[in-house]
PDB file of C-alpha atoms in Angstrom:
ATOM      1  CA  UNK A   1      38.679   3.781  74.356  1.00 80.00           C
ATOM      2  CA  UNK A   2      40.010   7.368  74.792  1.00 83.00           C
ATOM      3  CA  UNK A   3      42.853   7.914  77.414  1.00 88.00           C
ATOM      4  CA  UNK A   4      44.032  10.671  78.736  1.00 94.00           C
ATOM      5  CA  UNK A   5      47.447  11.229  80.559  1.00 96.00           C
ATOM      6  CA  UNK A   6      48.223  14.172  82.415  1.00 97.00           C
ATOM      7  CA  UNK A   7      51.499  15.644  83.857  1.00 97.00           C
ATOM      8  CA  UNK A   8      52.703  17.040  85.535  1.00 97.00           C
ATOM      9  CA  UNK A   9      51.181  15.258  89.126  1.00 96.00           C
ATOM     10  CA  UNK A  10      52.987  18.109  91.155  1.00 97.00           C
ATOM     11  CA  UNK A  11      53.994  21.557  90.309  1.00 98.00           C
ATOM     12  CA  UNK A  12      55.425  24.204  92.572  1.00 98.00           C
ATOM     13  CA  UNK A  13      56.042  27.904  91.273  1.00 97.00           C
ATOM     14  CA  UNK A  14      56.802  31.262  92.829  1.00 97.00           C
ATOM     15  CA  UNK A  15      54.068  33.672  92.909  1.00 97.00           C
ATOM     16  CA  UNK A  16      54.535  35.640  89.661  1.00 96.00           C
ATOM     17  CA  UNK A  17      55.855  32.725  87.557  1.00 97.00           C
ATOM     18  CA  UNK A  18      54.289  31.140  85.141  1.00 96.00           C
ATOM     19  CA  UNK A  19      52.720  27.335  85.523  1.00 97.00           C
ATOM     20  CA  UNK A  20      52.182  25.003  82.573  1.00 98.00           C
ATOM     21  CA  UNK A  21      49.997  21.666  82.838  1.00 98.00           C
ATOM     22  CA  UNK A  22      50.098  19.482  79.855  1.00 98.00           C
ATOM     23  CA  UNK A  23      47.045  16.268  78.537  1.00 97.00           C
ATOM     24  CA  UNK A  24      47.876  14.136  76.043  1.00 97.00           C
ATOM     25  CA  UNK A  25      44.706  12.280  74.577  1.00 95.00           C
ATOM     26  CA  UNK A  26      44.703   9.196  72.314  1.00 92.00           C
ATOM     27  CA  UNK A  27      41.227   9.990  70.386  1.00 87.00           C
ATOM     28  CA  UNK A  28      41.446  11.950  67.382  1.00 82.00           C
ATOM     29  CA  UNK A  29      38.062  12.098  67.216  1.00 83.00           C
ATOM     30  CA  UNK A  30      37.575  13.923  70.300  1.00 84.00           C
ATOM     31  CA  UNK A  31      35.483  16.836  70.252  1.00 83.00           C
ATOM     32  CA  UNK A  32      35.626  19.629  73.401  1.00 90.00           C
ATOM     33  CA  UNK A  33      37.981  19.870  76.128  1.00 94.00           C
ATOM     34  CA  UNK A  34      37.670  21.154  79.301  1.00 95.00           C
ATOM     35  CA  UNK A  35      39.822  22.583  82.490  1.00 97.00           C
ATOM     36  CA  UNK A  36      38.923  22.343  85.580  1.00 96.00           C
ATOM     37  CA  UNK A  37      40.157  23.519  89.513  1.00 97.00           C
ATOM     38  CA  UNK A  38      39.215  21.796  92.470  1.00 95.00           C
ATOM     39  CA  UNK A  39      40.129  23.744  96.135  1.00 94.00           C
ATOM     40  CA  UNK A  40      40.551  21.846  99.103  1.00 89.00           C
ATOM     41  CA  UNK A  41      36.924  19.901 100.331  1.00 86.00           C
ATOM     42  CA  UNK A  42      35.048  21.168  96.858  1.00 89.00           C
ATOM     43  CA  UNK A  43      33.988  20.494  93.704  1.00 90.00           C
ATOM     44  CA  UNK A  44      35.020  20.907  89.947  1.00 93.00           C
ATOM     45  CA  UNK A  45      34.936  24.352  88.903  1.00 94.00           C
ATOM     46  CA  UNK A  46      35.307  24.636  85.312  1.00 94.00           C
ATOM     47  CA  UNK A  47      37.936  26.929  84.288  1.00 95.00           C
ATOM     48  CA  UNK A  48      37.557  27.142  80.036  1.00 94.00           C
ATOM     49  CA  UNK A  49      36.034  25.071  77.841  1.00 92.00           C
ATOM     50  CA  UNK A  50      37.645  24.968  74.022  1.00 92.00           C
ATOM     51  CA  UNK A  51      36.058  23.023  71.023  1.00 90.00           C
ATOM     52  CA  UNK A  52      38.325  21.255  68.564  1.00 89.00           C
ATOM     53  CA  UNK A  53      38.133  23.667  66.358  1.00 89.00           C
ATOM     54  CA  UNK A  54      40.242  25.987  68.514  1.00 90.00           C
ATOM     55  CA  UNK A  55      44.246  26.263  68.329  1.00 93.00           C
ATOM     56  CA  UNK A  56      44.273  28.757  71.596  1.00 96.00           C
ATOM     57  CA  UNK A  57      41.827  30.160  74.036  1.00 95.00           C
ATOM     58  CA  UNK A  58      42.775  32.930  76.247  1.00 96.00           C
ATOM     59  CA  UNK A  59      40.912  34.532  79.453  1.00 93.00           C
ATOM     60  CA  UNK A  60      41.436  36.315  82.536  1.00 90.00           C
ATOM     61  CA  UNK A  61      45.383  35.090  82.735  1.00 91.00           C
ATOM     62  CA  UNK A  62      44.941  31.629  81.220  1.00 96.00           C
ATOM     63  CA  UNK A  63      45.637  30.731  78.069  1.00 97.00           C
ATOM     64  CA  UNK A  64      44.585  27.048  77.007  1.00 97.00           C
ATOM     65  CA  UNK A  65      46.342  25.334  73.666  1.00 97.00           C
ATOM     66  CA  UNK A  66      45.379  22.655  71.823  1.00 96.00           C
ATOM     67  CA  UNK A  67      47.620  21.222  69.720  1.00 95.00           C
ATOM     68  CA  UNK A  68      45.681  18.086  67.208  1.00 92.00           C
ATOM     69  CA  UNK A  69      48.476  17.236  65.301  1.00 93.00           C
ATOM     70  CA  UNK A  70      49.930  15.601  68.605  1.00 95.00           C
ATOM     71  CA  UNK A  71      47.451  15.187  70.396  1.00 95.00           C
ATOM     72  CA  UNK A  72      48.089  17.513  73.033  1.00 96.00           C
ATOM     73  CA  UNK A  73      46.005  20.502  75.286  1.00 96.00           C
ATOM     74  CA  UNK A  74      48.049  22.614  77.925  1.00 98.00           C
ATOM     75  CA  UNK A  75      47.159  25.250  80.526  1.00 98.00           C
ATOM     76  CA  UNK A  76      49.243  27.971  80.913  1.00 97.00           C
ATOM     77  CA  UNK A  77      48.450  30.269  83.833  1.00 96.00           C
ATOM     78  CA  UNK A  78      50.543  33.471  83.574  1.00 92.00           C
ATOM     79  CA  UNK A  79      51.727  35.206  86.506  1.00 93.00           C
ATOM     80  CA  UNK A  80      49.935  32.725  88.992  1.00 95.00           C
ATOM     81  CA  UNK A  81      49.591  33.765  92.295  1.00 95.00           C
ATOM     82  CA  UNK A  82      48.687  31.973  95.884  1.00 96.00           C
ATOM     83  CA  UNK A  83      45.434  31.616  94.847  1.00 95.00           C
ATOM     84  CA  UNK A  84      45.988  29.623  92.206  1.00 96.00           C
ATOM     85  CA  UNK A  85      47.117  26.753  94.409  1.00 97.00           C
ATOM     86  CA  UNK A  86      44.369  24.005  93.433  1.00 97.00           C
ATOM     87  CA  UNK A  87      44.616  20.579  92.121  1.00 96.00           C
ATOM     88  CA  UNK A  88      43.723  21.101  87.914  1.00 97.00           C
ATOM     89  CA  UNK A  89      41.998  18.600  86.142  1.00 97.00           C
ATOM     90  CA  UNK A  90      42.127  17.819  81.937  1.00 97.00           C
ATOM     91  CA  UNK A  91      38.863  16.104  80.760  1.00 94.00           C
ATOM     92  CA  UNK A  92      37.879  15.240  76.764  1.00 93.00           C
ATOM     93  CA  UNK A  93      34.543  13.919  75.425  1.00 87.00           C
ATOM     94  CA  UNK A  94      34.745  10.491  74.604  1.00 72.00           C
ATOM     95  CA  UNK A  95      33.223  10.406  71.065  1.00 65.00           C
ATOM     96  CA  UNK A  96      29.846  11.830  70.489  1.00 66.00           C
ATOM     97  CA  UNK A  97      28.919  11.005  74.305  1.00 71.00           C
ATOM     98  CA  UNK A  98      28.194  12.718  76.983  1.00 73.00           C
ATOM     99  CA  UNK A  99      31.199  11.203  78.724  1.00 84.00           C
ATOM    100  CA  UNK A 100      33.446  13.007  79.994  1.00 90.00           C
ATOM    101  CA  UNK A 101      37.257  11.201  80.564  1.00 91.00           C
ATOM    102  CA  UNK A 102      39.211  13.090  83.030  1.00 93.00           C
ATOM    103  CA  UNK A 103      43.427  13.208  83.048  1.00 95.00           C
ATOM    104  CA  UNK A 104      44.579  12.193  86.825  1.00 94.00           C
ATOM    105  CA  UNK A 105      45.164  15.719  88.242  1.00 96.00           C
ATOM    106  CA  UNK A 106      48.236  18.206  89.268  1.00 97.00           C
ATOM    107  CA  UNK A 107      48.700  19.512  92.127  1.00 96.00           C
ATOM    108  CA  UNK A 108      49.610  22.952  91.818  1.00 98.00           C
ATOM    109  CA  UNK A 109      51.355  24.776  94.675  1.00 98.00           C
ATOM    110  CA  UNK A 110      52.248  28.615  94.386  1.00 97.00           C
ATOM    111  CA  UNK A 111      54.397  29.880  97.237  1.00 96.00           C
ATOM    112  CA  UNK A 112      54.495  33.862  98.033  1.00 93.00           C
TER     113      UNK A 112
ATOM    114  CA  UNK B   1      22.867  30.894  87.555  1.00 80.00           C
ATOM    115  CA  UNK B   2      22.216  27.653  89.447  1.00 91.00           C
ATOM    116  CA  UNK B   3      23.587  25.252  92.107  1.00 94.00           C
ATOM    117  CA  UNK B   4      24.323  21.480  92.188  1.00 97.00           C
ATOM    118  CA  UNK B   5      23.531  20.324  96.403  1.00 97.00           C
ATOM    119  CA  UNK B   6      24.851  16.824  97.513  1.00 98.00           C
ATOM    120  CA  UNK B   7      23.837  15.575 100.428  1.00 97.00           C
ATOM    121  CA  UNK B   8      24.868  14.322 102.951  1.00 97.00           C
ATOM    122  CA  UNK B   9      28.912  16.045 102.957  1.00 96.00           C
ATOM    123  CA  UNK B  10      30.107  13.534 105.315  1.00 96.00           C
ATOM    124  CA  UNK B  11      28.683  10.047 105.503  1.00 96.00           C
ATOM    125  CA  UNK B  12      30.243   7.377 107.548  1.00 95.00           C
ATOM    126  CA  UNK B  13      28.876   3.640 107.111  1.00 94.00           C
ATOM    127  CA  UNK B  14      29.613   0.453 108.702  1.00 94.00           C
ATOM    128  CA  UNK B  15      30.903  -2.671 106.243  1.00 94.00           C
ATOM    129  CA  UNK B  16      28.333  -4.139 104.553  1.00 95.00           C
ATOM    130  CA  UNK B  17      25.876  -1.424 104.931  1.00 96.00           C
ATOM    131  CA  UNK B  18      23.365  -0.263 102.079  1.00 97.00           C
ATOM    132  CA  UNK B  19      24.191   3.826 101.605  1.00 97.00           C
ATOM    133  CA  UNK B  20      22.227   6.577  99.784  1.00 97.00           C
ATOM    134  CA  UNK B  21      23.665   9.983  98.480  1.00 98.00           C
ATOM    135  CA  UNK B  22      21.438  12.263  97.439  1.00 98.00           C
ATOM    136  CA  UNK B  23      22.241  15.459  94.853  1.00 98.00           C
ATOM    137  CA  UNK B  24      19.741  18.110  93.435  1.00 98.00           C
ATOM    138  CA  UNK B  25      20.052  20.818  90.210  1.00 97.00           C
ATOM    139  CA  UNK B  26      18.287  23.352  89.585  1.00 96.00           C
ATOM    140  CA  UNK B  27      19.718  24.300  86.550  1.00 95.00           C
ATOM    141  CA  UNK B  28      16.848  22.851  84.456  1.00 95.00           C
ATOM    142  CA  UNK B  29      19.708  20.103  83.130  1.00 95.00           C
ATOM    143  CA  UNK B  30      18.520  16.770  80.968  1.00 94.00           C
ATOM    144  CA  UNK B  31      21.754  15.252  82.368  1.00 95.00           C
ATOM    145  CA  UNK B  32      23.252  14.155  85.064  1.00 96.00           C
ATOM    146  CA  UNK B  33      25.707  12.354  86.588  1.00 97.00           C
ATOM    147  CA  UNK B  34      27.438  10.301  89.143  1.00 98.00           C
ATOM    148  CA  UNK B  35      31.576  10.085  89.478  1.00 97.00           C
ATOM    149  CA  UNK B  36      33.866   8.503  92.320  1.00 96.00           C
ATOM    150  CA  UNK B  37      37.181  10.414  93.461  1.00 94.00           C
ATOM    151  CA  UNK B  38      39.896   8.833  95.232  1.00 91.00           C
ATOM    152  CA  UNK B  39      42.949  10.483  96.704  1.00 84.00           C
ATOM    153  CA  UNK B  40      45.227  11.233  94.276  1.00 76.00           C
ATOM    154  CA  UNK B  41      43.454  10.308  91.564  1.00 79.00           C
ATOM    155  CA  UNK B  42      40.983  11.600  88.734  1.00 85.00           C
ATOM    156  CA  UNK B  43      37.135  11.315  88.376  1.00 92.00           C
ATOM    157  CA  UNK B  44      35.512   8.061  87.301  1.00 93.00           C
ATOM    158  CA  UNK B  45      31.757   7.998  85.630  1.00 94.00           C
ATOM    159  CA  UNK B  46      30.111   5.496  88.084  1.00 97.00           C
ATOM    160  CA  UNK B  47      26.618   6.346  86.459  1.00 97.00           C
ATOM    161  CA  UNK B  48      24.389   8.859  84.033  1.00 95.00           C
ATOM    162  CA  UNK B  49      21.473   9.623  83.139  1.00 96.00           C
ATOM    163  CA  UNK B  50      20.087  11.592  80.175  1.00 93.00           C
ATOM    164  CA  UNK B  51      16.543  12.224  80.962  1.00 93.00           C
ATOM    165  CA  UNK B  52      13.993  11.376  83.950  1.00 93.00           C
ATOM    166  CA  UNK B  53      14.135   7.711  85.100  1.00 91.00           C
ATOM    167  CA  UNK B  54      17.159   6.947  82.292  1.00 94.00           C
ATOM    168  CA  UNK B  55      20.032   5.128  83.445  1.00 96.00           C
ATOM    169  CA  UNK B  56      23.415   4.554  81.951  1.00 95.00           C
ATOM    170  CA  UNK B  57      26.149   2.638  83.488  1.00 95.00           C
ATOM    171  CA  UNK B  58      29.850   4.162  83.752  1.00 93.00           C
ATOM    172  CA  UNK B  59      33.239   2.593  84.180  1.00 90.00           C
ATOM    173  CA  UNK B  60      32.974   1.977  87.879  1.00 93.00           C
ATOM    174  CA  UNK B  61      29.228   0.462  88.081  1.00 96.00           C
ATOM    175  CA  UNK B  62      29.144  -2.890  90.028  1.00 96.00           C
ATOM    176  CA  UNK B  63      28.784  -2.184  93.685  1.00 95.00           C
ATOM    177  CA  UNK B  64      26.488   0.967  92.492  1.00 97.00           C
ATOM    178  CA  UNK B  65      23.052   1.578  92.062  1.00 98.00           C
ATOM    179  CA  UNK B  66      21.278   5.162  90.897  1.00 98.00           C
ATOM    180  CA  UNK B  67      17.711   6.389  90.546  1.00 97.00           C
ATOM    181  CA  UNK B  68      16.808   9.620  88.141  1.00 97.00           C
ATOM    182  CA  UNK B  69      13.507  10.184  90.183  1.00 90.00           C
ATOM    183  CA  UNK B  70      12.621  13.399  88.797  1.00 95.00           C
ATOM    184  CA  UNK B  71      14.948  16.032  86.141  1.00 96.00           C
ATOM    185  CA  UNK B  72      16.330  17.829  89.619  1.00 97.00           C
ATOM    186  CA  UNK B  73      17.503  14.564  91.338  1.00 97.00           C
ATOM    187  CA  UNK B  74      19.527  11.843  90.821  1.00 98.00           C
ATOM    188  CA  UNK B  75      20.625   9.432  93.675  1.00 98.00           C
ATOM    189  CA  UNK B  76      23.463   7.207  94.074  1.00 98.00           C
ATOM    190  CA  UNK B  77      23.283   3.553  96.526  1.00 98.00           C
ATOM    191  CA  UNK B  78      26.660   1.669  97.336  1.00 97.00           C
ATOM    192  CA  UNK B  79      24.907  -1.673  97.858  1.00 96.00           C
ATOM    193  CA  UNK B  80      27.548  -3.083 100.276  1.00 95.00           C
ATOM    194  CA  UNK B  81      30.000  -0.508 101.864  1.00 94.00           C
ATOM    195  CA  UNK B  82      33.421  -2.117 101.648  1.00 92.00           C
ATOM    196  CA  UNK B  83      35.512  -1.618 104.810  1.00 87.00           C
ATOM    197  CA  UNK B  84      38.399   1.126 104.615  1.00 82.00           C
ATOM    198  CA  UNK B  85      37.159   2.409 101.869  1.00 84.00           C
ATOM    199  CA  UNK B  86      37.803   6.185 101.005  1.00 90.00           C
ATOM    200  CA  UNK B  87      36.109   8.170  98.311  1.00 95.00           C
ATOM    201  CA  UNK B  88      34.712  11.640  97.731  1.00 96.00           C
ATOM    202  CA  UNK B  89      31.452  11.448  95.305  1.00 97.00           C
ATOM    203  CA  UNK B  90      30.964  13.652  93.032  1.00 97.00           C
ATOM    204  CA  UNK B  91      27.471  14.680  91.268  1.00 97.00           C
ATOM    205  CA  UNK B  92      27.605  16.865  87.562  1.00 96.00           C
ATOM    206  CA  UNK B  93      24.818  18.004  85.436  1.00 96.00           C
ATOM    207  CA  UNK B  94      25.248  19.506  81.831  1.00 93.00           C
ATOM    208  CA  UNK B  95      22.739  20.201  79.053  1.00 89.00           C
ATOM    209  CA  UNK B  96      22.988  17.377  76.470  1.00 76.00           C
ATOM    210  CA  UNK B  97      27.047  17.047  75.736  1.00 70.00           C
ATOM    211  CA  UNK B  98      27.732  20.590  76.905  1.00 81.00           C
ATOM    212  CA  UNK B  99      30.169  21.092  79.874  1.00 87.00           C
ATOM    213  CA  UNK B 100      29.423  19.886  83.470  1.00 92.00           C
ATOM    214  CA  UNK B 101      28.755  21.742  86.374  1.00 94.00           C
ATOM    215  CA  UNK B 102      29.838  19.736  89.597  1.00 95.00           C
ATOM    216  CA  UNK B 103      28.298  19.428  92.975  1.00 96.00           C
ATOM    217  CA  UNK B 104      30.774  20.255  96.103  1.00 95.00           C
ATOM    218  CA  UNK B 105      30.859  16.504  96.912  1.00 96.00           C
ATOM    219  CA  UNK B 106      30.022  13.597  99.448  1.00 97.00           C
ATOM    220  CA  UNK B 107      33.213  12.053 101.581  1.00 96.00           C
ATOM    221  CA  UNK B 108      32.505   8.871 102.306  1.00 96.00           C
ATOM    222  CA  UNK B 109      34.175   6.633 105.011  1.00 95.00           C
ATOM    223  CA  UNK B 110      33.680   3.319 106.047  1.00 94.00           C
ATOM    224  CA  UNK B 111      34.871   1.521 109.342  1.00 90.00           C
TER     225      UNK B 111
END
């Protein structure tokens, strides 16, 4: 079935720098991909959602790519700042379901 | 707008023991769902369900039952707590294959 590996597990930027998070995915198939932040002690938010037929998605300082040809789908937060600081998830449909397959997470730390 | 509750946000159980979590929508969603978090790791689909009293297993299943008792509710029983075990819960509801909207969680511990 559909994988999905995430990377990097940890990233740590200055405040102002940019932070990119990268998901490879193994189903060709696959159909809408998702970002989403989770803050210390809460849920998922979901940060963009972006259907295959979408190269790049941008909005309110984050630009999501999705590259088909290799498989790939990166956030890019520009400029991030403290607030940023969140652990970011990747997840893909798996086929036509309603499942959802989730990369394992980075850890994003922005320092002031 | 509307809002996923899980309840309890704590629960600590004993080994062995039979635990409920509870979560509500009020989003009006067909579907909803059931994931387990561990530290460090991503979210694995324990169970679904697409409509009222419809149940799909996940990945994670066995040790698990659920119950869709009404479209707002969906509840998840770990049928034998295993000791030392660490997870944060996680309920989700979407319309059909749209995106999910996630709960603020249950942290469960057991001694």
């Amino acid at each position: 079935g559909e994988q999905v590996e995430q990377r990097p597990p940890h990233l740590s930027v200055p405040e102002g720098d940019s932070a990119v998070i990268i998901c490879t995915y193994t189903d060709s198939a696959t159909a809408y991909f998702y970002w989403y932040k989770q803050e210390p002690g809460a849920g998922l938010q979901l940060l963009m959602s972006v259907f295959s037929n979408v190269d790049r998605k941008e909005e309110q300082g984050l630009t999501v790519l999705l590259n088909k040809k290799d498989k790939q789908l990166s956030l890019n937060l520009t400029a991030a700042h403290p607030g940023d600081s969140a652990v970011y998830f990747c997840a893909v449909t798996q086929g036509g379901s309603a499942k959802l397959i989730f990369g394992e997470g980075t850890k994003l730390t922005v320092s002031s | 707008g509307g809002i996923i509750t899980q309840t309890p946000k704590f629960l600590i159980g004993q080994e062995g023991q039979k635990l409920t979590l509870k979560c509500q929508q009020n989003f009006n969603h067909d579907t909803m769902y059931w994931y387990r978090q561990d530290s460090g790791k991503g979210l694995r689909l324990i169970y679904y369900s697409i409509t009222e009293n419809d149940l799909q297993k996940g990945d994670l299943s066995e040790g698990y039952d659920a119950s869709r008792e009404k479209k707002s509710s969906f509840s998840l029983t770990v049928t034998s707590a295993q000791k030392n075990e660490m997870a944060v819960f996680l309920c989700a509801s979407s319309i059909e294959n749209a995106e999910q909207f996630f709960g603020p969680g249950t942290r469960l511990t057991v001694l």
